[in-house]
Amino acid sequence: MTFDTTLIISQLFNGLVWGIVLGLLAMGLTIIFGMMGVINFAHGALYLVGAYSAYTSIMACTQWMGAATGSFWIALVAAPIAVGLIGMVVEFFLLRRMYEREIIYQFLLTFGLTLVIQELVTIIWGGMPRSFPTPDLLQGVVDLGFMLYPKYRLFVLILTPLIMLAVWLLLVKTRYGAIIRAGTEDRDMVNLLGINVRRVFTVVFSIGAAMAGLAGVLAGPIIGSIQPDLGNSVLLASFVVVVVGGLGSFTGAIAGAILVGLVKAVTSMLWAEASNAIVFALMAVVLVFMPQGLLGKR
Amino acid sequence: MLQVEAIHSYYGESYVVQGISMVLKEGEILTLLGRNGAGKTTTLRSIVGLKPPRRGKIVFMGREITRMKPFEVARLGIAMVPEERRIFSSLTVEENLKIGIQKGRVGRWTLESVQKLFPILRERRHHRGNQLSGGEQQILAIARALMGNPKFLILDEPSEGLAPLIIKLIAETIKSLSTEGMTILLVEQNVEMTLQIAHRHYVLDQGKIIYSDTNEGLKNNREIRDRYLSV
């Protein structure tokens, strides 16, 4: 293989990796929107908190245990749980009060939360970029036969679909998942069957938040350094993904994420300055020809 | 079993239920009859907690449930099959049934026993809710309510829009549930059907109970039937 095709393939792989991380975010957004009808503008901020809490957990573990070995794996579990708990608190004490009101209040609340969280992150960790280490075990590259590819990215490419699959199975194969899906259709009826729908809402928001947090941890070693405005571009990108894939559709969110990731990768190779614009152009084109998105229901 | 004491409920700003009282005994089939807009459905919604009354009191098996939330009322053993059936259309028949399970309420009704009662639910178990006919949806809605092993079943117009054969099946089911001890509150437009199965009737008009009688009494009272119940 010539140098150029290897470059193209590795760039496509990068697009895939980024796409799949976006897919995790978009899936969380979709679960929250599908069940609760809430468009969560705080999703990017939850991703930000995921990245920073993982960073702190890694640093703390490194300090206590001496070496950095293993600390990433603790962070990989701890950070999503922490963000999930934050989601639970947000839903229980704040978001819950907005359901009965006009939708603009949800926008204001979740958007406001983004500002508050971003400011808190700046106060706690400072505004300067912090470098996010790659776990020892996954440093270096793997020889795939046709090219060398970073171990860590390959790990993300394998782990993330497994997590998506697990969430999908939870939603499709379990009774709790059936309750969540039933709740998207008819809340009152679910209530009439003796199920506390409000509690289900809290759990759903928490799962969505944890997925954003997980995306934050996984993205850390890929972007290499983190700073408090991290969530903004990601929020925008995951909204593009959800719109392209089809609002409320899981498979759409994943397909949209991979498409957006690949388009971004290819355009940043050919015309890097315009790659963001082209992603938005893609969204516009999809909306013109398929207003419901690629896999959205009408 | 159930006492409703002078409840007043509003639908938006309109005063729909104007001081309704009723008493249900265990194992009894009681109907609420009357024209559209008489306040029947709102009365039911008040009992199950979807539309708590502004005034009045509702007591179920000695416990006041007036301000309880719908899921709390359901957990006490009150099940409602609403007018539009409200089957979850994206869920399979089996998933619809499983959602009806309540951990704290086990008894005669399980997935197997409702499938035995209504074999069509076994045949169609992998079909989605939106692939069922109206009659199948009604059967599923009743079966889903039974899955929680209620003591008291509320049915809102179960015969609406269905073929005579299905109406007959549903009427027979209601009758046999009641002989097994289930208490049933039935709202119906199909007076003929209720005359075949009910024990007592209340007739509503403009938010008030204007007549109450035994099944025999209503059968013989042409005047009430012509004035308030003819279509």
Short mmCIF file of C-alpha atoms in Angstrom, two decimals:
data_model
loop_
_atom_site.label_atom_id
_atom_site.label_comp_id
_atom_site.label_asym_id
_atom_site.label_seq_id
_atom_site.Cartn_x
_atom_site.Cartn_y
_atom_site.Cartn_z
CA MET A 1 0.00 0.00 0.00
CA THR A 2 1.22 3.45 -0.80
CA PHE A 3 1.66 6.07 1.85
CA ASP A 4 -1.43 7.93 0.70
CA THR A 5 -3.95 5.12 0.99
CA THR A 6 -2.60 4.25 4.45
CA LEU A 7 -3.09 7.86 5.45
CA ILE A 8 -6.61 7.87 4.09
CA ILE A 9 -7.51 4.66 5.87
CA SER A 10 -6.08 5.80 9.17
CA GLN A 11 -7.93 9.08 8.77
CA LEU A 12 -11.15 7.17 8.13
CA PHE A 13 -10.47 5.17 11.28
CA ASN A 14 -10.06 8.43 13.17
CA GLY A 15 -13.39 9.57 11.78
CA LEU A 16 -14.96 6.34 12.93
CA VAL A 17 -13.51 6.69 16.44
CA TRP A 18 -14.72 10.26 16.75
CA GLY A 19 -18.06 9.33 15.24
CA ILE A 20 -18.60 6.58 17.75
CA VAL A 21 -17.79 8.85 20.71
CA LEU A 22 -20.31 11.34 19.30
CA GLY A 23 -22.70 8.41 18.92
CA LEU A 24 -22.49 7.74 22.65
CA LEU A 25 -23.43 11.36 23.33
CA ALA A 26 -26.18 11.33 20.74
CA MET A 27 -27.63 8.12 22.17
CA GLY A 28 -27.83 9.73 25.61
CA LEU A 29 -29.52 12.80 24.11
CA THR A 30 -31.92 10.54 22.24
CA ILE A 31 -32.89 8.52 25.30
CA ILE A 32 -33.57 11.70 27.26
CA PHE A 33 -35.50 13.31 24.42
CA GLY A 34 -37.39 10.15 23.46
CA MET A 35 -38.60 9.37 26.95
CA MET A 36 -38.96 12.77 28.52
CA GLY A 37 -39.36 15.11 25.58
CA VAL A 38 -36.50 17.16 27.03
CA ILE A 39 -33.87 18.63 24.75
CA ASN A 40 -30.89 18.58 27.07
CA PHE A 41 -28.64 21.57 26.37
CA ALA A 42 -26.56 20.56 29.40
CA HIS A 43 -25.36 17.42 27.63
CA GLY A 44 -22.08 18.99 26.56
CA ALA A 45 -21.48 20.20 30.10
CA LEU A 46 -22.04 16.68 31.45
CA TYR A 47 -19.46 15.45 28.95
CA LEU A 48 -17.12 18.15 30.24
CA VAL A 49 -17.66 17.04 33.83
CA GLY A 50 -17.02 13.44 32.75
CA ALA A 51 -13.64 14.42 31.31
CA TYR A 52 -12.58 16.58 34.28
CA SER A 53 -13.75 14.16 36.97
CA ALA A 54 -11.87 11.38 35.17
CA TYR A 55 -8.80 13.61 35.05
CA THR A 56 -9.00 14.30 38.78
CA SER A 57 -9.62 10.67 39.58
CA ILE A 58 -6.55 9.67 37.53
CA MET A 59 -4.39 12.29 39.23
CA ALA A 60 -5.62 11.33 42.71
CA CYS A 61 -5.07 7.62 42.12
CA THR A 62 -1.62 8.31 40.74
CA GLN A 63 -0.77 10.28 43.86
CA TRP A 64 -2.08 7.68 46.30
CA MET A 65 -0.88 4.57 44.56
CA GLY A 66 2.34 5.94 43.21
CA ALA A 67 2.18 4.77 39.62
CA ALA A 68 -0.51 5.72 37.13
CA THR A 69 -1.16 2.04 36.41
CA GLY A 70 -4.82 1.16 36.69
CA SER A 71 -5.98 4.65 37.50
CA PHE A 72 -7.61 5.16 34.10
CA TRP A 73 -9.74 2.07 34.60
CA ILE A 74 -10.99 3.36 37.92
CA ALA A 75 -11.81 6.68 36.26
CA LEU A 76 -13.60 4.88 33.43
CA VAL A 77 -16.07 3.52 35.96
CA ALA A 78 -16.09 6.31 38.56
CA ALA A 79 -16.57 9.30 36.26
CA PRO A 80 -19.75 8.06 34.53
CA ILE A 81 -21.20 7.13 37.92
CA ALA A 82 -20.38 10.60 39.24
CA VAL A 83 -21.97 12.27 36.20
CA GLY A 84 -24.97 9.92 36.47
CA LEU A 85 -25.45 11.05 40.07
CA ILE A 86 -25.23 14.69 39.01
CA GLY A 87 -27.89 13.94 36.41
CA MET A 88 -30.07 12.38 39.09
CA VAL A 89 -29.77 15.46 41.30
CA VAL A 90 -30.46 17.82 38.37
CA GLU A 91 -33.58 15.91 37.36
CA PHE A 92 -34.89 15.49 40.89
CA PHE A 93 -34.39 19.04 42.14
CA LEU A 94 -34.54 21.20 39.00
CA LEU A 95 -35.75 19.65 35.75
CA ARG A 96 -38.77 18.01 37.41
CA ARG A 97 -40.23 21.44 38.12
CA MET A 98 -40.23 22.34 34.42
CA TYR A 99 -42.31 19.52 32.90
CA GLU A 100 -45.62 21.25 33.52
CA ARG A 101 -44.38 24.54 32.12
CA GLU A 102 -43.72 25.78 28.63
CA ILE A 103 -40.83 24.11 26.86
CA ILE A 104 -38.79 27.32 26.85
CA TYR A 105 -38.18 26.82 30.60
CA GLN A 106 -36.43 23.51 29.91
CA PHE A 107 -34.22 25.24 27.35
CA LEU A 108 -33.41 28.03 29.77
CA LEU A 109 -32.70 25.63 32.62
CA THR A 110 -30.47 23.20 30.71
CA PHE A 111 -28.69 26.01 28.88
CA GLY A 112 -28.23 27.87 32.16
CA LEU A 113 -26.81 24.72 33.72
CA THR A 114 -24.22 24.59 30.95
CA LEU A 115 -23.03 28.07 31.87
CA VAL A 116 -22.99 27.30 35.59
CA ILE A 117 -21.16 24.00 35.18
CA GLN A 118 -18.61 25.50 32.80
CA GLU A 119 -17.93 28.30 35.26
CA LEU A 120 -17.63 25.86 38.17
CA VAL A 121 -15.14 23.79 36.18
CA THR A 122 -13.11 26.94 35.52
CA ILE A 123 -13.18 27.82 39.23
CA ILE A 124 -12.17 24.32 40.35
CA TRP A 125 -9.63 23.36 37.68
CA GLY A 126 -8.68 26.71 36.18
CA GLY A 127 -9.06 27.88 32.62
CA MET A 128 -5.74 26.55 31.33
CA PRO A 129 -5.68 23.32 29.33
CA ARG A 130 -4.76 20.22 31.33
CA SER A 131 -3.08 17.32 29.64
CA PHE A 132 -5.03 14.09 29.83
CA PRO A 133 -2.80 10.99 29.98
CA THR A 134 -3.30 7.87 27.91
CA PRO A 135 -3.44 4.75 30.11
CA ASP A 136 -0.11 2.85 30.25
CA LEU A 137 -1.61 -0.34 28.97
CA LEU A 138 -2.88 1.33 25.81
CA GLN A 139 0.12 3.44 24.86
CA GLY A 140 1.77 2.96 21.52
CA VAL A 141 0.46 1.42 18.35
CA VAL A 142 -0.85 -1.89 17.04
CA ASP A 143 0.18 -3.36 13.71
CA LEU A 144 -3.04 -4.09 11.86
CA GLY A 145 -1.15 -5.59 8.93
CA PHE A 146 -1.94 -2.76 6.57
CA MET A 147 -1.15 0.09 8.93
CA LEU A 148 -0.07 1.03 12.42
CA TYR A 149 -2.86 2.42 14.56
CA PRO A 150 -2.89 3.84 18.12
CA LYS A 151 -3.86 1.16 20.64
CA TYR A 152 -6.09 3.49 22.62
CA ARG A 153 -8.22 4.50 19.64
CA LEU A 154 -8.69 0.90 18.68
CA PHE A 155 -9.78 0.22 22.26
CA VAL A 156 -12.43 2.98 22.00
CA LEU A 157 -13.55 1.57 18.68
CA ILE A 158 -14.19 -1.81 20.33
CA LEU A 159 -15.46 -0.79 23.77
CA THR A 160 -17.96 1.89 22.72
CA PRO A 161 -20.09 -0.31 20.45
CA LEU A 162 -20.21 -2.89 23.26
CA ILE A 163 -21.56 -0.27 25.65
CA MET A 164 -24.05 0.93 23.06
CA LEU A 165 -25.14 -2.67 22.59
CA ALA A 166 -25.57 -3.09 26.35
CA VAL A 167 -27.75 0.03 26.58
CA TRP A 168 -29.73 -1.08 23.56
CA LEU A 169 -30.30 -4.52 25.08
CA LEU A 170 -31.41 -2.89 28.33
CA LEU A 171 -33.99 -0.88 26.40
CA VAL A 172 -35.19 -3.61 24.07
CA LYS A 173 -34.91 -6.84 26.01
CA THR A 174 -35.76 -6.01 29.62
CA ARG A 175 -39.02 -5.17 31.33
CA TYR A 176 -37.51 -1.93 32.59
CA GLY A 177 -36.66 -1.02 29.01
CA ALA A 178 -40.22 -1.80 27.97
CA ILE A 179 -41.43 0.54 30.72
CA ILE A 180 -39.15 3.28 29.39
CA ARG A 181 -40.43 2.78 25.85
CA ALA A 182 -44.03 2.65 27.05
CA GLY A 183 -43.40 5.90 28.92
CA THR A 184 -42.38 7.63 25.69
CA GLU A 185 -45.80 6.75 24.28
CA ASP A 186 -48.22 7.25 27.13
CA ARG A 187 -47.10 8.37 30.59
CA ASP A 188 -50.56 8.34 32.15
CA MET A 189 -51.18 4.76 31.13
CA VAL A 190 -47.85 3.62 32.60
CA ASN A 191 -48.83 5.40 35.81
CA LEU A 192 -52.20 3.66 35.81
CA LEU A 193 -50.39 0.31 35.79
CA GLY A 194 -48.81 1.08 39.16
CA ILE A 195 -45.45 2.36 37.93
CA ASN A 196 -43.97 5.55 39.36
CA VAL A 197 -43.16 7.28 36.08
CA ARG A 198 -41.41 10.17 37.83
CA ARG A 199 -38.82 7.80 39.25
CA VAL A 200 -38.35 6.24 35.82
CA PHE A 201 -37.67 9.76 34.49
CA THR A 202 -34.98 10.29 37.11
CA VAL A 203 -33.30 7.02 36.13
CA VAL A 204 -33.54 7.79 32.41
CA PHE A 205 -32.00 11.23 32.80
CA SER A 206 -29.29 9.71 34.94
CA ILE A 207 -28.49 7.03 32.33
CA GLY A 208 -28.33 9.68 29.60
CA ALA A 209 -26.04 11.82 31.75
CA ALA A 210 -23.78 8.85 32.57
CA MET A 211 -23.41 8.16 28.84
CA ALA A 212 -22.32 11.76 28.30
CA GLY A 213 -19.88 11.38 31.18
CA LEU A 214 -18.47 8.18 29.71
CA ALA A 215 -18.01 9.90 26.36
CA GLY A 216 -16.03 12.57 28.22
CA VAL A 217 -13.68 10.01 29.78
CA LEU A 218 -13.16 8.12 26.54
CA ALA A 219 -12.50 11.32 24.60
CA GLY A 220 -9.88 12.52 27.12
CA PRO A 221 -6.86 10.56 25.83
CA ILE A 222 -7.93 11.16 22.21
CA ILE A 223 -8.01 14.94 22.45
CA GLY A 224 -5.00 14.85 24.79
CA SER A 225 -5.74 18.06 26.65
CA ILE A 226 -8.92 19.30 28.21
CA GLN A 227 -10.24 22.80 28.90
CA PRO A 228 -13.51 24.26 30.19
CA ASP A 229 -15.03 25.05 26.77
CA LEU A 230 -14.71 21.40 25.74
CA GLY A 231 -18.43 20.71 25.86
CA ASN A 232 -19.63 23.42 23.48
CA SER A 233 -18.41 22.11 20.14
CA VAL A 234 -19.33 18.58 21.18
CA LEU A 235 -22.87 19.64 22.09
CA LEU A 236 -23.30 21.24 18.69
CA ALA A 237 -21.88 18.18 16.93
CA SER A 238 -24.12 15.78 18.79
CA PHE A 239 -27.18 17.86 17.93
CA VAL A 240 -26.14 17.69 14.29
CA VAL A 241 -25.83 13.91 14.68
CA VAL A 242 -29.27 13.58 16.23
CA VAL A 243 -30.87 15.74 13.54
CA VAL A 244 -29.11 13.90 10.71
CA GLY A 245 -29.92 10.48 12.18
CA GLY A 246 -33.53 11.31 12.98
CA LEU A 247 -34.83 12.76 16.24
CA GLY A 248 -35.72 10.04 18.71
CA SER A 249 -34.20 7.11 16.79
CA PHE A 250 -31.37 5.09 18.38
CA THR A 251 -30.15 3.46 15.22
CA GLY A 252 -30.44 6.88 13.59
CA ALA A 253 -28.25 8.41 16.29
CA ILE A 254 -25.54 5.81 15.71
CA ALA A 255 -25.74 5.95 11.91
CA GLY A 256 -25.76 9.76 12.00
CA ALA A 257 -22.75 9.78 14.33
CA ILE A 258 -20.67 7.52 12.11
CA LEU A 259 -21.61 9.50 9.00
CA VAL A 260 -20.74 12.81 10.67
CA GLY A 261 -17.47 11.36 12.00
CA LEU A 262 -16.43 10.09 8.57
CA VAL A 263 -17.42 13.27 6.74
CA LYS A 264 -15.48 15.32 9.27
CA ALA A 265 -12.43 13.07 8.90
CA VAL A 266 -12.44 13.20 5.10
CA THR A 267 -13.02 16.94 4.89
CA SER A 268 -10.36 17.72 7.46
CA MET A 269 -7.95 15.82 5.23
CA LEU A 270 -8.99 17.60 2.04
CA TRP A 271 -9.99 21.03 3.23
CA ALA A 272 -9.49 21.30 6.98
CA GLU A 273 -10.66 24.90 7.33
CA ALA A 274 -14.10 24.06 5.98
CA SER A 275 -14.68 20.75 7.79
CA ASN A 276 -17.14 22.18 10.33
CA ALA A 277 -19.06 24.07 7.66
CA ILE A 278 -19.31 20.95 5.55
CA VAL A 279 -20.77 18.97 8.46
CA PHE A 280 -23.49 21.62 8.78
CA ALA A 281 -23.99 21.57 5.01
CA LEU A 282 -24.49 17.81 5.30
CA MET A 283 -27.18 18.41 7.91
CA ALA A 284 -28.88 20.95 5.64
CA VAL A 285 -28.85 18.54 2.70
CA VAL A 286 -30.29 15.71 4.80
CA LEU A 287 -33.00 18.00 6.12
CA VAL A 288 -33.97 19.16 2.63
CA PHE A 289 -34.33 15.67 1.21
CA MET A 290 -35.27 13.71 4.34
CA PRO A 291 -36.83 16.14 6.82
CA GLN A 292 -37.30 13.33 9.36
CA GLY A 293 -33.59 12.45 9.25
CA LEU A 294 -31.95 9.30 7.90
CA LEU A 295 -33.76 6.79 10.10
CA GLY A 296 -36.28 8.94 11.95
CA LYS A 297 -39.92 8.12 12.16
CA ARG A 298 -42.15 10.59 10.42
CA MET B 1 -65.30 -1.80 48.89
CA LEU B 2 -65.41 1.67 47.31
CA GLN B 3 -67.16 4.74 48.66
CA VAL B 4 -67.32 7.94 46.67
CA GLU B 5 -68.65 10.79 48.79
CA ALA B 6 -69.95 13.89 47.02
CA ILE B 7 -67.03 14.52 44.67
CA HIS B 8 -66.81 17.63 42.52
CA SER B 9 -64.41 17.63 39.56
CA TYR B 10 -63.62 20.09 36.84
CA TYR B 11 -62.40 19.53 33.33
CA GLY B 12 -60.41 22.69 32.68
CA GLU B 13 -62.86 25.38 33.72
CA SER B 14 -66.01 23.39 33.10
CA TYR B 15 -67.76 21.88 36.11
CA VAL B 16 -68.21 18.29 34.99
CA VAL B 17 -68.82 16.22 38.10
CA GLN B 18 -71.23 17.98 40.43
CA GLY B 19 -71.40 16.07 43.69
CA ILE B 20 -71.44 12.40 42.79
CA SER B 21 -71.68 9.77 45.52
CA MET B 22 -71.69 6.03 45.10
CA VAL B 23 -71.01 2.81 46.94
CA LEU B 24 -69.69 -0.43 45.46
CA LYS B 25 -69.86 -3.77 47.21
CA GLU B 26 -67.34 -6.55 46.74
CA GLY B 27 -67.99 -8.77 43.73
CA GLU B 28 -70.56 -6.43 42.31
CA ILE B 29 -70.90 -5.11 38.76
CA LEU B 30 -72.04 -1.52 38.85
CA THR B 31 -72.55 0.62 35.75
CA LEU B 32 -72.46 4.32 35.13
CA LEU B 33 -74.78 5.13 32.26
CA GLY B 34 -75.68 8.35 30.55
CA ARG B 35 -75.12 10.43 27.46
CA ASN B 36 -71.79 11.79 26.25
CA GLY B 37 -70.62 14.61 28.47
CA ALA B 38 -72.66 13.46 31.46
CA GLY B 39 -69.45 13.20 33.52
CA LYS B 40 -68.88 9.42 33.48
CA THR B 41 -65.26 9.36 32.31
CA THR B 42 -64.31 12.28 34.56
CA THR B 43 -65.75 10.40 37.53
CA LEU B 44 -63.53 7.43 36.68
CA ARG B 45 -60.49 9.69 36.24
CA SER B 46 -61.18 11.16 39.67
CA ILE B 47 -61.29 7.73 41.30
CA VAL B 48 -57.95 6.59 39.83
CA GLY B 49 -56.13 9.82 40.64
CA LEU B 50 -55.74 11.24 37.13
CA LYS B 51 -58.18 14.03 37.95
CA PRO B 52 -58.38 14.44 41.74
CA PRO B 53 -61.70 15.98 42.79
CA ARG B 54 -61.69 19.55 44.11
CA ARG B 55 -64.11 18.58 46.84
CA GLY B 56 -65.37 15.32 48.25
CA LYS B 57 -63.78 12.10 49.37
CA ILE B 58 -62.97 8.69 47.90
CA VAL B 59 -62.37 5.69 50.17
CA PHE B 60 -61.17 2.29 48.95
CA MET B 61 -61.16 -0.65 51.37
CA GLY B 62 -61.10 1.68 54.34
CA ARG B 63 -58.29 3.90 53.01
CA GLU B 64 -58.78 7.37 51.74
CA ILE B 65 -57.38 7.64 48.19
CA THR B 66 -58.75 11.08 47.24
CA ARG B 67 -55.35 12.73 46.74
CA MET B 68 -53.26 9.70 45.84
CA LYS B 69 -51.26 9.57 42.63
CA PRO B 70 -52.42 7.18 39.90
CA PHE B 71 -49.58 4.71 40.50
CA GLU B 72 -50.32 4.60 44.23
CA VAL B 73 -53.99 3.96 43.57
CA ALA B 74 -53.04 1.17 41.14
CA ARG B 75 -50.79 -0.44 43.75
CA LEU B 76 -53.74 -0.69 46.13
CA GLY B 77 -55.47 -2.91 43.59
CA ILE B 78 -57.53 -0.60 41.39
CA ALA B 79 -57.03 -1.16 37.67
CA MET B 80 -58.48 0.94 34.90
CA VAL B 81 -59.01 0.00 31.26
CA PRO B 82 -59.41 3.42 29.66
CA GLU B 83 -61.74 4.29 26.84
CA GLU B 84 -59.16 4.45 24.04
CA ARG B 85 -57.59 1.19 25.32
CA ARG B 86 -54.20 2.87 25.32
CA ILE B 87 -52.18 -0.13 24.17
CA PHE B 88 -48.46 0.68 23.83
CA SER B 89 -48.26 0.52 20.06
CA SER B 90 -44.50 0.09 19.72
CA LEU B 91 -44.39 -2.74 22.27
CA THR B 92 -45.26 -6.35 21.56
CA VAL B 93 -48.35 -7.98 23.01
CA GLU B 94 -46.20 -9.83 25.52
CA GLU B 95 -44.35 -6.67 26.57
CA ASN B 96 -47.67 -4.88 27.01
CA LEU B 97 -48.76 -7.66 29.35
CA LYS B 98 -45.48 -7.72 31.30
CA ILE B 99 -45.71 -3.99 32.02
CA GLY B 100 -48.94 -4.76 33.84
CA ILE B 101 -47.10 -6.95 36.38
CA GLN B 102 -46.86 -5.41 39.85
CA LYS B 103 -44.23 -6.95 42.09
CA GLY B 104 -46.29 -6.47 45.25
CA ARG B 105 -49.41 -8.00 43.75
CA VAL B 106 -49.26 -11.67 42.88
CA GLY B 107 -52.27 -13.88 42.51
CA ARG B 108 -54.36 -15.77 40.03
CA TRP B 109 -53.29 -13.76 36.99
CA THR B 110 -49.96 -14.45 35.32
CA LEU B 111 -48.74 -14.34 31.73
CA GLU B 112 -49.77 -18.00 31.35
CA SER B 113 -53.23 -17.63 32.86
CA VAL B 114 -54.22 -14.56 30.82
CA GLN B 115 -52.96 -16.30 27.69
CA LYS B 116 -55.09 -19.28 28.62
CA LEU B 117 -58.14 -17.04 29.11
CA PHE B 118 -57.50 -15.26 25.80
CA PRO B 119 -55.59 -17.65 23.49
CA ILE B 120 -55.30 -14.89 20.86
CA LEU B 121 -52.79 -13.14 23.13
CA ARG B 122 -50.50 -16.15 22.94
CA GLU B 123 -50.88 -16.43 19.16
CA ARG B 124 -50.10 -12.75 18.72
CA ARG B 125 -47.52 -12.42 21.47
CA HIS B 126 -44.81 -11.13 19.14
CA HIS B 127 -47.08 -8.73 17.26
CA ARG B 128 -46.81 -5.05 18.06
CA GLY B 129 -49.70 -3.18 19.61
CA ASN B 130 -50.38 -1.26 16.41
CA GLN B 131 -50.81 -4.50 14.45
CA LEU B 132 -53.87 -5.56 16.43
CA SER B 133 -57.53 -5.13 15.54
CA GLY B 134 -59.78 -3.06 17.79
CA GLY B 135 -61.20 -6.17 19.45
CA GLU B 136 -57.74 -7.63 20.06
CA GLN B 137 -56.62 -4.33 21.55
CA GLN B 138 -59.56 -4.32 23.94
CA ILE B 139 -58.81 -7.88 25.01
CA LEU B 140 -55.15 -6.98 25.52
CA ALA B 141 -56.12 -3.90 27.54
CA ILE B 142 -58.26 -6.00 29.87
CA ALA B 143 -55.59 -8.69 30.16
CA ARG B 144 -52.92 -6.08 30.89
CA ALA B 145 -55.07 -4.71 33.71
CA LEU B 146 -55.54 -8.23 35.12
CA MET B 147 -51.75 -8.81 35.20
CA GLY B 148 -51.56 -6.55 38.27
CA ASN B 149 -54.07 -8.80 40.08
CA PRO B 150 -56.47 -5.99 40.98
CA LYS B 151 -59.38 -6.29 43.39
CA PHE B 152 -61.35 -3.63 41.59
CA LEU B 153 -61.55 -3.23 37.82
CA ILE B 154 -62.79 -0.11 36.07
CA LEU B 155 -63.76 -0.39 32.40
CA ASP B 156 -64.56 2.65 30.28
CA GLU B 157 -66.74 1.76 27.31
CA PRO B 158 -65.20 -1.64 26.57
CA SER B 159 -67.71 -2.40 23.80
CA GLU B 160 -67.16 0.81 21.85
CA GLY B 161 -66.69 0.18 18.13
CA LEU B 162 -66.46 -3.59 18.43
CA ALA B 163 -68.20 -6.42 16.59
CA PRO B 164 -71.06 -8.25 18.37
CA LEU B 165 -69.02 -11.42 18.81
CA ILE B 166 -66.21 -9.61 20.65
CA ILE B 167 -68.74 -7.68 22.74
CA LYS B 168 -70.20 -11.02 23.78
CA LEU B 169 -66.76 -12.35 24.74
CA ILE B 170 -66.01 -9.23 26.79
CA ALA B 171 -69.40 -9.33 28.51
CA GLU B 172 -68.87 -12.98 29.44
CA THR B 173 -65.39 -12.22 30.74
CA ILE B 174 -66.70 -9.39 32.94
CA LYS B 175 -69.44 -11.64 34.27
CA SER B 176 -67.07 -14.48 35.14
CA LEU B 177 -64.55 -12.13 36.75
CA SER B 178 -67.30 -10.87 39.00
CA THR B 179 -68.39 -14.37 40.02
CA GLU B 180 -64.77 -14.94 41.05
CA GLY B 181 -65.06 -11.97 43.40
CA MET B 182 -63.75 -9.07 41.33
CA THR B 183 -65.56 -5.78 41.86
CA ILE B 184 -66.31 -4.02 38.57
CA LEU B 185 -67.29 -0.50 37.65
CA LEU B 186 -68.44 -0.26 34.08
CA VAL B 187 -69.11 2.80 31.97
CA GLU B 188 -71.08 1.95 28.84
CA GLN B 189 -73.16 3.41 26.05
CA ASN B 190 -74.32 -0.09 25.15
CA VAL B 191 -77.20 -0.36 27.63
CA GLU B 192 -78.40 -3.69 26.25
CA MET B 193 -75.06 -5.28 27.09
CA THR B 194 -75.03 -3.93 30.64
CA LEU B 195 -78.59 -5.14 31.26
CA GLN B 196 -77.32 -8.66 30.64
CA ILE B 197 -74.50 -8.61 33.16
CA ALA B 198 -74.76 -5.79 35.73
CA HIS B 199 -76.17 -5.93 39.24
CA ARG B 200 -76.92 -2.25 39.72
CA HIS B 201 -76.96 0.92 37.62
CA TYR B 202 -76.43 4.62 38.13
CA VAL B 203 -77.63 7.03 35.48
CA LEU B 204 -75.76 10.32 35.17
CA ASP B 205 -76.93 13.53 33.59
CA GLN B 206 -75.08 16.84 33.62
CA GLY B 207 -72.68 15.75 36.32
CA LYS B 208 -75.26 14.41 38.74
CA ILE B 209 -76.69 11.00 39.51
CA ILE B 210 -80.34 11.26 38.58
CA TYR B 211 -81.35 7.65 38.97
CA SER B 212 -80.07 4.52 40.60
CA ASP B 213 -81.62 1.09 40.59
CA THR B 214 -81.10 -2.63 40.46
CA ASN B 215 -80.73 -4.38 37.13
CA GLU B 216 -84.36 -5.54 37.26
CA GLY B 217 -85.54 -2.07 38.10
CA LEU B 218 -83.82 -0.47 35.10
CA LYS B 219 -85.03 -3.23 32.80
CA ASN B 220 -88.60 -2.34 33.71
CA ASN B 221 -88.20 1.42 33.66
CA ARG B 222 -88.82 2.39 30.06
CA GLU B 223 -89.10 6.07 30.86
CA ILE B 224 -85.55 6.45 32.17
CA ARG B 225 -84.17 4.37 29.32
CA ASP B 226 -85.97 6.42 26.68
CA ARG B 227 -85.19 9.77 28.23
CA TYR B 228 -81.53 9.40 29.19
CA LEU B 229 -80.14 6.31 27.54
CA SER B 230 -81.52 6.07 24.02
CA VAL B 231 -79.05 6.84 21.31
#
